[in-house]
Amino acid sequence: MRAARTVFPGSPGLAGLRLAEALGLGSRRGRWLWAMGICLAVFAAVPVLAWLLGDAGLEPDLLARNQPPSLGHLFGTDSLGRDMLSRTVHGLVLSLRVGLLAAAASSVLALVLGVASASLGRAADGVVSWLVDIFMTVPHMVLLILISFAVGGGARGVVIAVALTHWPALTRVIRAEVLQLRGALYVQTARRFGQGPLAVAATHMLPHLLPQFLIGLILLFPHAILHEAALSFLGVGLSPHTPAVGILLAESMRHLSTGYWWLGILPGAALLALVKCFDILGYNLDRLLDPKTSQE
Amino acid sequence: MIRYLVRRIVHLAALLAAVSALSFSLVSLSPIDPVDAYIGADVMKVGPEQRAKIAARWGLDKPPLERFTTWAANLVRGDFGISAIYNEPVLTVIGKRFAMSLWLMALAWVFSGLFGFVLGVVAGAFEGGLFDRAVRFYAYLLAGTPTFWLGLLLLLIFSVALRLTPVCCAFPPGVTPEEATVWQRLWHLALPAATLSIVGVSAVILHTRQKMIQALRSDYALFARAQGEDTMGVVRHHALRNVVLPAVTLQFATLGELFGGSILAEQVFSYPGLGQATVEAGLRGDVPLLLGIVLVSAVFVFTGNTVADLLYRVIDPRIGWKGAA
């Protein structure tokens, strides 16, 4: 990469290029690391911003109703004079919390089921495949509504529904991975050399499984966050007073014809940005951990 | 092939049995009291005798296992019970609503398939070019866009700002479904279908693009070039027919996402389809309707998957019929 770039001395781009090289932007690897760093910074910034903004913007302020975005209210205010930026940021914190909980629960489920189905024999494999089949045949949104109804709705319903429905895809990935590893030559060699199943699992299989698992875990976040927002938008879960992005969007539907465009557009865009950060983090981590692409 | 179909049908029956047992036990666990949910806001006005009568009418005074066997036996006979909020047989409600949703889903399905395919083919044929990068960026951006937010955006631009399209519903106000013309229907479908297509297109684009690149790097493409075909010729005569099949299959295999998307799109545009009924059933605790929708949507998705699988086997003789479940 570096050798391919020719820079003539004295050209205006030189100083900038040196800076870029020094920062590690010259290689793809460096750029991936930077992108990941920025994403992590965004995740850290959301709760910090929520803490800095405090709850002040969540209280109605009847003197500042329906104001378009300005320096005082970057995202404008709603019909009760609440600051939309505060509400959005608090909503994003909620999204992050639900996403974290759901991704953790679903990935643990996927790990247990995936490993079990690949290593506990045909019966276990059959049961797990059957479960995956069931969960994949019912459309995800319908399943979410069904589970959140079964739990009794509310915030708990949303969290449990989102947490319990994101494991099938990752389960399949882990199952395939474990199956492939079990057949790999080096694993069989290790076994022939007399290493116990636990030692084989710890020293030979885990290092391969871990990156896949980690990437799968990160890529679960966007789905979980979007589904939480969708459920709140439909009104299935959280109370209408909670600042959640889905609820903000549902509220903005009622003010559509009045031309208060900022009520829905800006919170949704913020949510999209957050989701994309998880995507970027996951894909870059994937390329970084994959030996085939990591040294570019 | 007949044996394959028979196996698929047996598989479907087993799957439906499992889905119905699982979803029935889920709704039985629900702490939402179905009688309360049915009465709604009038809870204070209804005495214990009336509650007992309502419970008896819905069969709620019996133990869960007996309720399940009754419900399952009725299901087998084609009786899904009566919807509490629409006060009609569940199958009638689902039938009416599904017909509405089918218009929406079919339009979105066809459009996202066509556009996704064309964009994917062109992007794949000129891999790395400006158009390819633009298309890839577009697909990547849309892959994570919330359906309901996009719907809102389109609604604000086309209905509120430009006043081109209607704000809601499936027909103009004051027009009954029977009177509505096809044009009026399509007019009201434009935005919801566009929303679903725009979101659904990205998967087809990326998939088709990938397959196109693969096809152009293949030996038969190289051979065709050696014989003097130019890029357009290779694409037209050699790559295209290898790329159509994966795209069509993908469209069939993602019917579940289309269904889920239509729930959100219908909510945004107040379109009276099955998606809206699903939300209503969930919110107001209409258990028979909710269960019915779960089963019908499962059949819908399963059919899509089977068609996808079938297409592969019919069109590509290398796959064959053995070992298919």
Coordinates of C-alpha atoms in Angstrom, one line a residue, chain A residues 130-131 133-143 145-153 156 222 226 228-231 233-237 245-246 248-250 252-253 255-272 275-276 279-281 283, chain B residues 11-12 14-16 18-19 22-23 26-27 29-32 139-146 148-149 152-153 155-156 160 163 167 255-257 259-261 263-264 267-270 275 278-279 281-287 290-291 293-294 297-302 305:
Chain A
W130 CA -36.2 -28.1 15.1
L131 CA -36.2 -25.1 17.5
D133 CA -36.8 -24.1 12.3
I134 CA -39.7 -23.0 14.4
F135 CA -38.2 -19.6 15.2
M136 CA -37.3 -19.0 11.6
T137 CA -40.6 -20.0 10.2
V138 CA -42.7 -17.5 12.1
P139 CA -41.9 -13.9 10.9
H140 CA -39.7 -12.2 13.4
M141 CA -42.1 -9.3 14.0
V142 CA -45.0 -11.6 14.7
L143 CA -42.9 -13.6 17.1
I145 CA -45.5 -9.3 19.3
L146 CA -46.5 -12.8 20.5
I147 CA -43.7 -13.0 23.1
S148 CA -44.2 -9.5 24.4
F149 CA -47.9 -10.2 24.7
A150 CA -47.1 -13.5 26.5
V151 CA -44.9 -11.8 29.0
G152 CA -47.6 -9.2 29.7
G153 CA -46.3 -6.3 27.6
R156 CA -40.2 -6.1 30.4
P222 CA -28.3 -3.6 15.2
L226 CA -34.1 -1.9 15.5
E228 CA -36.8 -2.7 20.1
A229 CA -37.5 0.5 18.3
A230 CA -40.1 -1.2 16.0
L231 CA -41.9 -2.7 19.0
F233 CA -43.2 2.3 17.6
L234 CA -46.1 -0.2 17.3
G235 CA -47.0 0.7 20.9
V236 CA -46.6 -2.9 22.1
G237 CA -44.1 -2.2 24.8
V245 CA -36.8 6.4 19.8
G246 CA -39.7 4.2 18.7
L248 CA -40.8 9.5 19.7
L249 CA -41.4 8.4 16.1
A250 CA -44.9 7.1 16.9
S252 CA -44.3 12.4 15.5
M253 CA -46.9 10.5 13.4
H255 CA -48.0 15.8 14.2
L256 CA -47.2 14.9 10.6
S257 CA -49.6 17.2 8.8
T258 CA -48.5 20.2 10.9
G259 CA -45.1 20.3 9.3
Y260 CA -43.1 19.7 12.4
W261 CA -40.7 17.5 10.4
W262 CA -37.9 17.5 13.0
L263 CA -39.9 15.5 15.5
G264 CA -39.5 12.3 13.6
I265 CA -36.7 12.8 11.2
L266 CA -33.9 13.7 13.6
P267 CA -34.4 11.0 16.2
G268 CA -34.7 8.4 13.5
A269 CA -31.5 9.6 11.8
A270 CA -29.7 9.4 15.2
L271 CA -30.9 5.8 15.6
L272 CA -29.7 4.9 12.1
V275 CA -27.1 1.1 14.3
K276 CA -24.6 1.8 11.5
D279 CA -22.4 -2.6 11.7
I280 CA -19.1 -0.8 11.0
L281 CA -17.6 -2.1 14.2
Y283 CA -17.4 -5.8 9.8
Chain B
H11 CA -42.7 -31.4 7.6
L12 CA -45.1 -28.4 7.4
A14 CA -45.2 -31.2 12.1
L15 CA -43.9 -27.7 12.2
L16 CA -47.4 -26.2 12.5
A18 CA -45.0 -27.5 17.2
V19 CA -45.7 -23.8 16.5
L22 CA -45.5 -23.4 21.6
S23 CA -47.5 -20.3 20.8
L26 CA -46.9 -18.8 25.4
V27 CA -50.3 -17.0 25.4
L29 CA -48.6 -17.8 30.3
S30 CA -49.6 -14.3 29.6
P31 CA -50.6 -12.4 32.8
I32 CA -53.0 -10.3 30.7
A139 CA -27.6 -0.9 -0.4
Y140 CA -25.4 -0.7 2.7
L141 CA -27.1 2.4 4.0
L142 CA -30.6 0.9 3.5
A143 CA -29.7 -2.4 5.1
G144 CA -30.0 -0.9 8.5
T145 CA -32.7 1.7 7.9
P146 CA -35.8 1.3 10.2
F148 CA -41.1 2.8 9.9
W149 CA -38.7 5.7 9.8
L152 CA -42.3 8.5 7.9
L153 CA -39.7 10.2 5.7
L155 CA -44.8 10.5 4.0
L156 CA -43.4 13.8 5.0
V160 CA -47.2 16.5 3.4
R163 CA -49.1 16.7 -1.5
V167 CA -51.7 10.4 3.9
L255 CA -41.0 -13.6 2.7
G256 CA -40.7 -13.5 6.5
E257 CA -38.9 -10.2 6.4
F259 CA -44.3 -9.8 6.2
G260 CA -42.5 -8.2 9.2
G261 CA -41.9 -5.1 7.1
I263 CA -46.6 -4.9 9.7
L264 CA -44.5 -1.7 10.2
Q267 CA -48.9 0.9 10.9
V268 CA -47.2 4.0 9.4
F269 CA -49.7 4.4 6.6
S270 CA -52.8 3.1 8.5
G275 CA -50.1 -6.4 9.8
T278 CA -51.5 -8.4 14.2
V279 CA -50.7 -5.2 16.2
A281 CA -54.5 -8.4 18.3
G282 CA -51.3 -8.1 20.3
L283 CA -52.3 -4.8 22.0
R284 CA -55.8 -5.8 22.8
G285 CA -55.2 -9.4 23.8
D286 CA -57.3 -11.0 21.0
V287 CA -55.8 -14.5 21.6
L290 CA -53.1 -13.7 17.3
L291 CA -52.7 -17.4 17.2
I293 CA -52.0 -15.0 12.5
V294 CA -49.0 -16.8 13.9
S297 CA -47.8 -16.3 8.7
A298 CA -45.8 -19.5 9.4
V299 CA -47.5 -21.2 6.4
F300 CA -46.7 -18.2 4.3
V301 CA -43.0 -18.2 5.1
F302 CA -42.8 -21.9 4.8
N305 CA -39.0 -21.3 1.5

